[in-house]
XYZ file of N, CA, C and O in Angstrom:
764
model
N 12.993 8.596 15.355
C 13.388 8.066 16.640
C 12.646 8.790 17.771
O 12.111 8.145 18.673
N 12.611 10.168 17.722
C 11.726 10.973 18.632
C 10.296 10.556 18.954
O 9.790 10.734 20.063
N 9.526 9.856 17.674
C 8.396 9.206 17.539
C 8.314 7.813 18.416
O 7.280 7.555 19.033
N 8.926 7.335 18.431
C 9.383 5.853 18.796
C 9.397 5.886 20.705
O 8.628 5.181 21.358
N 10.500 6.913 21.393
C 10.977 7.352 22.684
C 9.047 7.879 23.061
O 8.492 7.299 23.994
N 8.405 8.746 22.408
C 7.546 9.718 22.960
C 6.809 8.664 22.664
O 5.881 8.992 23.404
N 6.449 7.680 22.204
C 5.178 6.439 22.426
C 5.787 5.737 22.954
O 5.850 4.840 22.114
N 6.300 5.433 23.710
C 7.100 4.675 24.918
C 6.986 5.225 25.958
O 6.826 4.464 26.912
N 7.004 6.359 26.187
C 6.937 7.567 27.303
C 4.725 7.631 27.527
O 3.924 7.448 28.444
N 4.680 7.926 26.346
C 2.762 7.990 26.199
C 2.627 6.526 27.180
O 2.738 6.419 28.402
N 2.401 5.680 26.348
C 2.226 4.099 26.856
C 2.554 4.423 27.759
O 1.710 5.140 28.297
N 3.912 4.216 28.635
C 4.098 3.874 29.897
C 3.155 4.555 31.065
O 2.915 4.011 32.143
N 2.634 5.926 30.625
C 2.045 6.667 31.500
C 0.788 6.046 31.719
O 0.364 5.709 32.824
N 0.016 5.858 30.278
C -1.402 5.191 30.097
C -1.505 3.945 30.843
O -2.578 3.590 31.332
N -0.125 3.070 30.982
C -0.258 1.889 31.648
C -0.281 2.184 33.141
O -1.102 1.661 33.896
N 0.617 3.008 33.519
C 0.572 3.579 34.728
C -0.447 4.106 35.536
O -0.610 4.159 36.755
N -1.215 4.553 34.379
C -2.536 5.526 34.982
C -3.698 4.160 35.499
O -4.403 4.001 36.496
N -3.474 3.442 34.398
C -4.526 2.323 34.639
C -4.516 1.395 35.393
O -5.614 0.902 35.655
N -3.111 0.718 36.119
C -2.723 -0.324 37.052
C -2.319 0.587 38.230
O -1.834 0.027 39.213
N -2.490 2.189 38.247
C -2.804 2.517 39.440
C -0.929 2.986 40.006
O -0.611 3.153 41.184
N -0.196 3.078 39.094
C 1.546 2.645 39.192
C 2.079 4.256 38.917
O 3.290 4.470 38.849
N 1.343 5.084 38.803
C 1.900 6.492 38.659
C 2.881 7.249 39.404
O 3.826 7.933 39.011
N 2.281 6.871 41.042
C 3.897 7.388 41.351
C 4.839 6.505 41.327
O 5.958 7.007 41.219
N 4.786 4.667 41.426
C 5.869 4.539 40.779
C 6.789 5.314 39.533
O 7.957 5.698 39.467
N 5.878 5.328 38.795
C 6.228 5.822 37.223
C 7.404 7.017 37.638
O 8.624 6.939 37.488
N 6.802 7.859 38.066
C 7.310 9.530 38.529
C 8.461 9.136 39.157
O 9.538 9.184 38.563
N 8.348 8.685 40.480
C 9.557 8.495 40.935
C 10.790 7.687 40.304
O 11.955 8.034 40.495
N 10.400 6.509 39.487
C 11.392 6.389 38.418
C 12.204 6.774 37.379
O 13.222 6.286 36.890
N 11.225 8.223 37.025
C 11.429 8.555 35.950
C 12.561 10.125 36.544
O 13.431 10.749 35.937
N 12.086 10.254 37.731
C 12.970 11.120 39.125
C 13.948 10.690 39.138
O 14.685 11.283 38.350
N 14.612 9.580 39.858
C 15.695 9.029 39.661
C 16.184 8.346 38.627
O 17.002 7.567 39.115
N 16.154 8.239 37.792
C 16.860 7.838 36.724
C 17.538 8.978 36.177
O 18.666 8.979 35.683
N 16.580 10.163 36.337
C 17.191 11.297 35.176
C 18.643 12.367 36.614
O 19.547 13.177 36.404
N 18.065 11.693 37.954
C 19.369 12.235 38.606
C 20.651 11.442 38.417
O 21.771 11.947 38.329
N 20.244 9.570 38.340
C 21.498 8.928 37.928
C 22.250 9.672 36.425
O 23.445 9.929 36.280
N 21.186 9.890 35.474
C 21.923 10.617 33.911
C 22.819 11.375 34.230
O 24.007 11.199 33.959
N 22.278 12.460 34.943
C 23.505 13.719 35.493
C 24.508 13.084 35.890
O 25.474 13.074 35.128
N 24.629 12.240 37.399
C 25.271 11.544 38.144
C 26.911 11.085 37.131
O 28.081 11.433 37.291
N 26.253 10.197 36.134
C 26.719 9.493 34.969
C 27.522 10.150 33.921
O 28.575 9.726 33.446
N 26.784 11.435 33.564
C 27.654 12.318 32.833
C 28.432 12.882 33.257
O 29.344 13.320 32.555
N 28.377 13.059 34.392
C 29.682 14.056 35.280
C 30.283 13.134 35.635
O 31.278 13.535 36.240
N 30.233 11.941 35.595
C 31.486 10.995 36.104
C 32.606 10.801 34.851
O 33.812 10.579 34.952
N 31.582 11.002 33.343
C 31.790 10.654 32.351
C 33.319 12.376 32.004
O 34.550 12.337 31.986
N 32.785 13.015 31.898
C 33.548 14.520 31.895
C 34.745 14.147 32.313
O 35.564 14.083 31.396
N 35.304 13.773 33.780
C 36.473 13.157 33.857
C 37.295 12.200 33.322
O 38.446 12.183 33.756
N 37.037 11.530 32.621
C 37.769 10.000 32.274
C 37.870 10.720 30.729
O 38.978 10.757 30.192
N 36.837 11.217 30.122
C 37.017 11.868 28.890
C 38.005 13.276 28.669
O 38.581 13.272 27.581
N 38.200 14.129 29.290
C 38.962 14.813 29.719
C 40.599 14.440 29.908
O 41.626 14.954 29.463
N 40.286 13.118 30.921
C 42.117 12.679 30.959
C 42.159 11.787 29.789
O 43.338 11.779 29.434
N 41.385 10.945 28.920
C 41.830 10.477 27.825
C 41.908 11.487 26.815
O 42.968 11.307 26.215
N 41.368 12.337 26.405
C 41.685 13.388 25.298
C 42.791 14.109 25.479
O 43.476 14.507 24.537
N 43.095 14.370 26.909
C 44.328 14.799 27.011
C 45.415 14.222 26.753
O 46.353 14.872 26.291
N 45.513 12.922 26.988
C 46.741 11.947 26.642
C 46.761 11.616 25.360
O 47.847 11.420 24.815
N 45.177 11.455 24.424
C 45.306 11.719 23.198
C 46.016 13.363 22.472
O 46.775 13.237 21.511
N 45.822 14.279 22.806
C 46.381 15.113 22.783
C 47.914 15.406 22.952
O 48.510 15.975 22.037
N 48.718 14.948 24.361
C 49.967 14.787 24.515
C 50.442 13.773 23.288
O 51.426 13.948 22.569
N 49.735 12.942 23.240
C 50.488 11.774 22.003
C 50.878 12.307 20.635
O 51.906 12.237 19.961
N 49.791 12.815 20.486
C 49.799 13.864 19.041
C 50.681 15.105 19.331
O 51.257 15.451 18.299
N 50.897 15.685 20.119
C 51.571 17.040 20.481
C 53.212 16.430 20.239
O 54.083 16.914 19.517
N 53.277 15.254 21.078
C 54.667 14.552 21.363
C 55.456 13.927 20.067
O 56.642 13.600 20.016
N 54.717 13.872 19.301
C 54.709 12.926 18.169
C 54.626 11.172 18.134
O 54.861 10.423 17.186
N 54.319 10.931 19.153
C 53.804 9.775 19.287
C 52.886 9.199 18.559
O 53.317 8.076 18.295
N 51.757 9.365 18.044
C 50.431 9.361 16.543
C 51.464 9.204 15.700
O 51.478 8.159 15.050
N 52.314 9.961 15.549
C 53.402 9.698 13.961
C 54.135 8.533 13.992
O 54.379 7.811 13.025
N 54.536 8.346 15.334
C 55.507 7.265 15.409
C 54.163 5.644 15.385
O 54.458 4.582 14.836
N 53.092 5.838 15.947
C 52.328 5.162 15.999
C 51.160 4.820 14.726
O 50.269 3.971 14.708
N 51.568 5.867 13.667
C 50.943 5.621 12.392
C 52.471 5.156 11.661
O 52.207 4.366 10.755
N 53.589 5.329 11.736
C 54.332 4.692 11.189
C 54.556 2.988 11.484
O 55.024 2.083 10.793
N 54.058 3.036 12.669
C 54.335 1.497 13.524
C 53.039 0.834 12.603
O 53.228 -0.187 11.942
N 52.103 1.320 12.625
C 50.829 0.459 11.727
C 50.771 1.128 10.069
O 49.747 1.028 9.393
N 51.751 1.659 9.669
C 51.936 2.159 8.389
C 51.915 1.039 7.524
O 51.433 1.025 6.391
N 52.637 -0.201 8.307
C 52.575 -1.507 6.924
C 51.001 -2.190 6.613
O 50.775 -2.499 5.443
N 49.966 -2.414 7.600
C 49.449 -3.022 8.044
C 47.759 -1.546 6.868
O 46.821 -1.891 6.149
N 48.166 -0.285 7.243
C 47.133 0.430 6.430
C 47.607 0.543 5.034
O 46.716 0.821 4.231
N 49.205 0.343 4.386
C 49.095 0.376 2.912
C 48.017 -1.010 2.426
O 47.236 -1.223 1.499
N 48.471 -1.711 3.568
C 47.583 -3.776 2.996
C 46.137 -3.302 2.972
O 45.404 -3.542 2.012
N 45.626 -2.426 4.358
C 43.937 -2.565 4.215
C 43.763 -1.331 3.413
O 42.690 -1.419 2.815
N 44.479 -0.016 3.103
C 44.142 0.548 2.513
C 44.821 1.394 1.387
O 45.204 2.563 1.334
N 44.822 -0.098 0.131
C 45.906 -0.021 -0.749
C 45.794 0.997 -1.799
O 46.646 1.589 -2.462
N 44.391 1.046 -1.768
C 44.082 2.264 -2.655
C 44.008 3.632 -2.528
O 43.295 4.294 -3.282
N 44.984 4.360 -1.237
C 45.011 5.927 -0.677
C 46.263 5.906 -1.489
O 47.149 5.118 -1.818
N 45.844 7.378 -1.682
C 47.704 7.807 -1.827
C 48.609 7.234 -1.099
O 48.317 6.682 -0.038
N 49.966 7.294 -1.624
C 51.311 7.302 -0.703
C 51.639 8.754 0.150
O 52.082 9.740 -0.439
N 51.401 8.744 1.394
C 51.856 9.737 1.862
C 50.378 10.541 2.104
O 50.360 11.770 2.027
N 49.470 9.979 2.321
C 47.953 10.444 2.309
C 48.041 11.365 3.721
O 49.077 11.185 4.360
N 47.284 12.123 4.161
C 47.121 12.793 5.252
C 46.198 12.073 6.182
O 46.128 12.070 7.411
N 45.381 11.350 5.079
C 44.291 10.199 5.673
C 45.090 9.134 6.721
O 44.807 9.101 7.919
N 45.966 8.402 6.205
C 46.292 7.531 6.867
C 47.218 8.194 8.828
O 47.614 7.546 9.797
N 47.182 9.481 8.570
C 47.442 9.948 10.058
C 46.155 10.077 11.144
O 46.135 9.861 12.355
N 45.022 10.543 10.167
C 43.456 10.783 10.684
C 43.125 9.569 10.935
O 42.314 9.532 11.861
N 43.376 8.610 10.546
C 43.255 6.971 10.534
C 43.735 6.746 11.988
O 42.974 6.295 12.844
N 44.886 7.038 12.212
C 45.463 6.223 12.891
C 45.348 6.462 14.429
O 45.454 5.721 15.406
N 44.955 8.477 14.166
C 44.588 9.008 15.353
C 42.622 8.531 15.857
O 42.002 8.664 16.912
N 42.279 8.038 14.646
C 40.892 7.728 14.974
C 40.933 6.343 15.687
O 40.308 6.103 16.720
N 41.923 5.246 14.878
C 42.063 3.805 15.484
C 42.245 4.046 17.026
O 41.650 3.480 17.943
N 43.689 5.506 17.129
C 44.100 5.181 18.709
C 42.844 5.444 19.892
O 42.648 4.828 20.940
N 42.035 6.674 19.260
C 40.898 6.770 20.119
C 39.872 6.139 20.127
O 38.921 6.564 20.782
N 39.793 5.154 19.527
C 38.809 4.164 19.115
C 39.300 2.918 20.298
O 38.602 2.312 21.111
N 40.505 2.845 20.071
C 41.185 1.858 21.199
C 41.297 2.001 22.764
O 41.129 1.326 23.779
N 41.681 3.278 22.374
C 41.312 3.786 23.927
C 39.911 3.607 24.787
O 39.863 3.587 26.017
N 38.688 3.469 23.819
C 37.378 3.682 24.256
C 36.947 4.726 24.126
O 35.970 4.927 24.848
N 37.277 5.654 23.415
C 37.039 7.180 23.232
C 36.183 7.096 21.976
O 36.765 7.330 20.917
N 35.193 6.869 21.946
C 34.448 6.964 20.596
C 33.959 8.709 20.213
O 33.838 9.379 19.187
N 33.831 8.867 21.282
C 33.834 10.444 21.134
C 34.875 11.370 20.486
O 34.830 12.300 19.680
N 35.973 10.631 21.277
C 37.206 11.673 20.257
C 37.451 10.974 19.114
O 38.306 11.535 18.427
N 37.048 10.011 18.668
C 37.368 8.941 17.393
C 36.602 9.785 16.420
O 37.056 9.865 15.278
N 35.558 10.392 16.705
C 34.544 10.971 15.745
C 34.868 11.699 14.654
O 34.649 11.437 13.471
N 35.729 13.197 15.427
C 36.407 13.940 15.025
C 37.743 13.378 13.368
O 38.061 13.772 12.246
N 38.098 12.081 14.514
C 39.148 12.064 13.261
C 38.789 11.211 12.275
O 39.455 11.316 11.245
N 37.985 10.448 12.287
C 36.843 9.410 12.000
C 36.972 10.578 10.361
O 37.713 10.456 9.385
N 35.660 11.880 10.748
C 35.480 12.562 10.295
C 36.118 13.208 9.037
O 35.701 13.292 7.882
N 37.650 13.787 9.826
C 38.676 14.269 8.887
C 39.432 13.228 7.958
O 40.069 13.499 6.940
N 39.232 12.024 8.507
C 40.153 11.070 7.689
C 38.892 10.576 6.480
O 39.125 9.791 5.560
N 37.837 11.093 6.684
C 36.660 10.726 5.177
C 36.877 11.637 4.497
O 37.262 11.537 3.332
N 36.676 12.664 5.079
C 37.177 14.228 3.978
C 38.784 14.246 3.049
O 39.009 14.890 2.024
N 39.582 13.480 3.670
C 41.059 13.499 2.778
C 40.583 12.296 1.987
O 40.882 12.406 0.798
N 40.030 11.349 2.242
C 40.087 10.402 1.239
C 38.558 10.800 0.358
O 38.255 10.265 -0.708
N 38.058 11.418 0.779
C 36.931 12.202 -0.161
C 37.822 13.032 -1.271
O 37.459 13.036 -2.448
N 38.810 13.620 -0.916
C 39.760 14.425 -1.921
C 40.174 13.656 -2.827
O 40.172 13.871 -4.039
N 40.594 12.602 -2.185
C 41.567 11.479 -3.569
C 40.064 10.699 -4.187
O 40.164 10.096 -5.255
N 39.197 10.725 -3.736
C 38.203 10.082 -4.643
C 37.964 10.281 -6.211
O 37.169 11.125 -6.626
N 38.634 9.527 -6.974
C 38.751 9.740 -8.760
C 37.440 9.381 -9.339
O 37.218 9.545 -10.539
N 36.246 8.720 -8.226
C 35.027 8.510 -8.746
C 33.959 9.547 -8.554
O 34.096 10.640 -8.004
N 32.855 9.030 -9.100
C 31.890 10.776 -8.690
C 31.968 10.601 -7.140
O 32.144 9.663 -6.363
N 31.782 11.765 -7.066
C 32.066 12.300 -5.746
C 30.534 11.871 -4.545
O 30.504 12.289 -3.388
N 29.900 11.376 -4.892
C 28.797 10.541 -4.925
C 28.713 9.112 -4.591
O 27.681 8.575 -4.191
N 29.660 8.610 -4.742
C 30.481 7.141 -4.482
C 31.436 7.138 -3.405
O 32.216 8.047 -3.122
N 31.347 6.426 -3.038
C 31.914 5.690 -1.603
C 33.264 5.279 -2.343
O 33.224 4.625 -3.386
N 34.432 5.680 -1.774
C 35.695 4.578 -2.600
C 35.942 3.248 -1.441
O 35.264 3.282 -0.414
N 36.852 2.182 -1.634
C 36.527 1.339 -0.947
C 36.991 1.589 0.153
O 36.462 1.163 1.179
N 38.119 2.361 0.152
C 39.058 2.766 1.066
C 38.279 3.337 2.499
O 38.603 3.165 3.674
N 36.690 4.365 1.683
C 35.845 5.080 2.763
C 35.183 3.863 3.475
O 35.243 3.723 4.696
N 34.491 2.914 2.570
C 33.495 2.047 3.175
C 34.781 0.939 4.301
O 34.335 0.557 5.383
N 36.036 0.595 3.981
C 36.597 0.196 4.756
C 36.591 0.918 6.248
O 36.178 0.364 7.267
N 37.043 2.047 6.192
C 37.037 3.174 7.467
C 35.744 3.009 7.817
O 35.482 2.811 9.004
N 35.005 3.049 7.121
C 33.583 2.691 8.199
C 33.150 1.345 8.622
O 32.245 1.028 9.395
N 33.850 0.733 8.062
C 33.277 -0.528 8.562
C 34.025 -0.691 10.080
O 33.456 -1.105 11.090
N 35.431 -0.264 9.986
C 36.731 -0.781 11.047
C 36.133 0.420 12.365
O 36.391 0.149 13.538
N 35.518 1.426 12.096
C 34.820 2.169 13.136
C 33.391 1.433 13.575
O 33.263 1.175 14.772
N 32.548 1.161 12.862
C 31.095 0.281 13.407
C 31.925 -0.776 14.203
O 31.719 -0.841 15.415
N 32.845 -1.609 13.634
C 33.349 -2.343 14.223
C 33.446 -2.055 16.089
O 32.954 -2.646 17.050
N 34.288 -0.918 15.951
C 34.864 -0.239 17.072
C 35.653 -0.856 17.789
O 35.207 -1.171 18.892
N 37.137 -1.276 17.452
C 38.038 -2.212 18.529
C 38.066 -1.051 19.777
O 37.947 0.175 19.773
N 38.283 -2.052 20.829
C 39.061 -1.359 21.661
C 39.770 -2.317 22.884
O 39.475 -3.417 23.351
N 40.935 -1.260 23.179
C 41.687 -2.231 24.399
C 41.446 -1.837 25.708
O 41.727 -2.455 26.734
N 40.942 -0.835 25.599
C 40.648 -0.193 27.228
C 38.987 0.736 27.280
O 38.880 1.960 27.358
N 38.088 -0.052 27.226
C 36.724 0.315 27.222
C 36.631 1.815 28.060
O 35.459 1.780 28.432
N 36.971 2.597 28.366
C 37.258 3.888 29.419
C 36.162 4.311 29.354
O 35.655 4.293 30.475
N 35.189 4.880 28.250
C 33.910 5.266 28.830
C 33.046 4.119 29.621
O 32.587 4.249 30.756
N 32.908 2.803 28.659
C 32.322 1.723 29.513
C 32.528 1.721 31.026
O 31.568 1.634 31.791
N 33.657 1.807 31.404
C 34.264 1.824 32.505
C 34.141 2.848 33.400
O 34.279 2.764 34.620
N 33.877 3.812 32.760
C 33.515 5.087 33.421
C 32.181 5.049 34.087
O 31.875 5.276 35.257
N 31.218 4.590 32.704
C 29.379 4.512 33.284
C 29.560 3.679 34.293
O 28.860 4.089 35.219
N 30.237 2.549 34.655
C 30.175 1.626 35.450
C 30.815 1.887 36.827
O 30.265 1.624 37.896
N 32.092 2.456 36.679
C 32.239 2.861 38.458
C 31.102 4.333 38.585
O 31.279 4.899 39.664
N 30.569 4.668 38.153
C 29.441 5.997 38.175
C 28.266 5.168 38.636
O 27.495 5.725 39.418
N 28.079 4.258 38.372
C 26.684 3.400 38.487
C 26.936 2.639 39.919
O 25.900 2.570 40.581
N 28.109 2.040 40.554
C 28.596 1.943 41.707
C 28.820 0.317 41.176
O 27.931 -0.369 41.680
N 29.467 -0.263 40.566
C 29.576 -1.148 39.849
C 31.029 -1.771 40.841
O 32.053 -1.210 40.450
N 31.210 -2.461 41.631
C 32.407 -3.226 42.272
C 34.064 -3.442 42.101
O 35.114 -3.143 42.671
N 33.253 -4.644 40.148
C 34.892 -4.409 39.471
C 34.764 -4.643 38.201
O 34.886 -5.660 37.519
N 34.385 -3.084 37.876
C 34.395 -2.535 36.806
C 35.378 -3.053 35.276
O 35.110 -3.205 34.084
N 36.508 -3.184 36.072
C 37.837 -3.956 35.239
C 37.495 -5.085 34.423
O 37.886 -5.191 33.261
N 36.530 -6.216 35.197
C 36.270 -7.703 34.654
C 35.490 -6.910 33.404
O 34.937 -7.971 33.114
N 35.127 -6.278 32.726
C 34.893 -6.184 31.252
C 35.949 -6.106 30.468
O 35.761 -6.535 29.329
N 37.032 -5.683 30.715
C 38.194 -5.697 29.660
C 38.464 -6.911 28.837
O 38.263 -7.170 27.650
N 38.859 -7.417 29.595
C 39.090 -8.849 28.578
C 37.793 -9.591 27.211
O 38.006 -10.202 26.163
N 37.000 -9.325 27.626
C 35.545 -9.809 26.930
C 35.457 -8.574 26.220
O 35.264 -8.425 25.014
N 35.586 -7.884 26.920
C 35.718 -6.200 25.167
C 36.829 -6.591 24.565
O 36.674 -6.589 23.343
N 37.497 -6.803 24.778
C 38.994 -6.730 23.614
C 38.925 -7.949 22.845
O 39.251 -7.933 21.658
N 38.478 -9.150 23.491
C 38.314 -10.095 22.880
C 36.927 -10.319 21.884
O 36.834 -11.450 21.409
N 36.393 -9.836 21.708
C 34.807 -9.545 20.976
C 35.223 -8.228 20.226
O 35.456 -8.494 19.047
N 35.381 -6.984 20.496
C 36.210 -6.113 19.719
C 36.948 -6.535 18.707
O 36.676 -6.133 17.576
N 38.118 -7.506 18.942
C 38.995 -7.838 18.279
C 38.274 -8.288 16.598
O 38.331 -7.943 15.418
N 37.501 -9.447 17.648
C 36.852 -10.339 16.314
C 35.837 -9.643 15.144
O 35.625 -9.854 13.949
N 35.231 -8.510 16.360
C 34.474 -7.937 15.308
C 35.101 -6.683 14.503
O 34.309 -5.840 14.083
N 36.551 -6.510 14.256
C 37.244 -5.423 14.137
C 38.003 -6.470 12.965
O 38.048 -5.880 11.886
N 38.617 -7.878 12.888
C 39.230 -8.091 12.030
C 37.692 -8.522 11.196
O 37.990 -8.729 10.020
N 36.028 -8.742 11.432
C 35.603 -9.618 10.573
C 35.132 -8.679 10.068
O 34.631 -9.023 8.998
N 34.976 -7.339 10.308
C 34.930 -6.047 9.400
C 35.695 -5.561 8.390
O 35.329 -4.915 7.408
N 37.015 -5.994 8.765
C 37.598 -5.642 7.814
C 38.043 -6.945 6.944
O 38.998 -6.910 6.167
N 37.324 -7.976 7.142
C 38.007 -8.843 5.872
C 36.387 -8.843 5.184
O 36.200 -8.990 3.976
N 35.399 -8.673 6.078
C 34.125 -8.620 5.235
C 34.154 -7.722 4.063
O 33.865 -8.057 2.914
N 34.611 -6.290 4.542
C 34.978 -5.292 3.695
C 36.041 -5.324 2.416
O 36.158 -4.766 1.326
N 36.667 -6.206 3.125
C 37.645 -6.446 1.562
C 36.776 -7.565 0.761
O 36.265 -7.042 -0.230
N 36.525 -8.627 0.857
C 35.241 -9.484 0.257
C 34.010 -8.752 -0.406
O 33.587 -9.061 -1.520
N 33.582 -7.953 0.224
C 32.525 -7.417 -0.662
C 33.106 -6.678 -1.453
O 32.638 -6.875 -2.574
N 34.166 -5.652 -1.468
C 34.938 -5.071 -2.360
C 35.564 -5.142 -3.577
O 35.936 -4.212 -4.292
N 35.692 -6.951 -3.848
C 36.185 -7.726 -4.627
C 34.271 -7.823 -5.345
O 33.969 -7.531 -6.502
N 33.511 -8.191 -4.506
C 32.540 -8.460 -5.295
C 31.805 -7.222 -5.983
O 31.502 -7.334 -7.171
N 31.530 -6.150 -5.354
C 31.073 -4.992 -5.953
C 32.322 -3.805 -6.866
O 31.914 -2.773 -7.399
């Protein structure tokens, strides 16, 4: 990928040099990298108060009450974990930050909830069980109900009304969040 960015960067200069566009180039390449900063520090806040409320939820026991509320719904997609798995809490804390728009904090539990079901794996350890390739599919997927980083880059960028993406994320989310997971059970049956 580094290869790919740095002949994109080469080119653009070479084109620049030759149509005479260099300080365009510079000065673009000036401001853009002050909007990045701009962008990330807008980003620090919104991530900050969502991890925290992810945090209070889990502290409160709210995640428990909220992996029990979708407890029926992960024995169906993920019939093959233990009863009483540790996974299906890492699950549920990954779904909530996944929903939130927090793909960042989703990572983490993303993470821990492959490692517990890496434990119950009865196949070589080398193999994917379906249960893992499900969890990854329902994360590529990435539902969410409240886009918050999206939303974040966008009032940072000076964006009006930021809000009118919600509905078109949740609704496209949605679809691509249930066709992940029935794709995943379909190929599962076939392999």
């Amino acid at each position: 990928m580094n290869i790919i960015w740095l002949s994109l960067i080469i080119i653009s200069f070479i084109f620049a040099a030759i149509n005479g566009r260099m300080e365009e180039v510079v000065n673009a390449m000036l401001k853009t990298s002050q909007s990045a900063v701009m962008v990330a520090f807008s980003l620090i806040g919104i991530m900050a108060f969502w991890l925290g409320i992810v945090k209070i939820a889990q502290k409160s026991g709210l995640i428990d009450l909220f992996s029990k509320a979708i407890d029926p719904v992960m024995k169906i997609i993920f019939k093959d974990t233990k009863k009483n798995s540790q996974a299906y809490s890492n699950i549920a804390l990954n779904f909530s930050a996944n929903a939130l728009g927090l793909a960042n904090a989703a990572t983490p539990f993303g993470i821990k909830a492959m490692q517990d079901l890496q434990k119950e794996n009865p196949n070589d350890k080398k193999v994917a069980t379906n249960a893992m390739c499900t969890l990854l599919a329902m994360n590529t997927a990435g539902f969410q109900l409240v886009p918050a980083s999206v939303l974040a880059i966008l009032i940072a960028s000076g964006a009006t009304n930021a809000a009118e993406i919600i509905l078109p994320t949740l609704i496209v989310t949605s679809i691509s969040f249930v066709s992940a997971i029935l794709i995943s059970k379909i190929l599962e049956r076939v392999f």
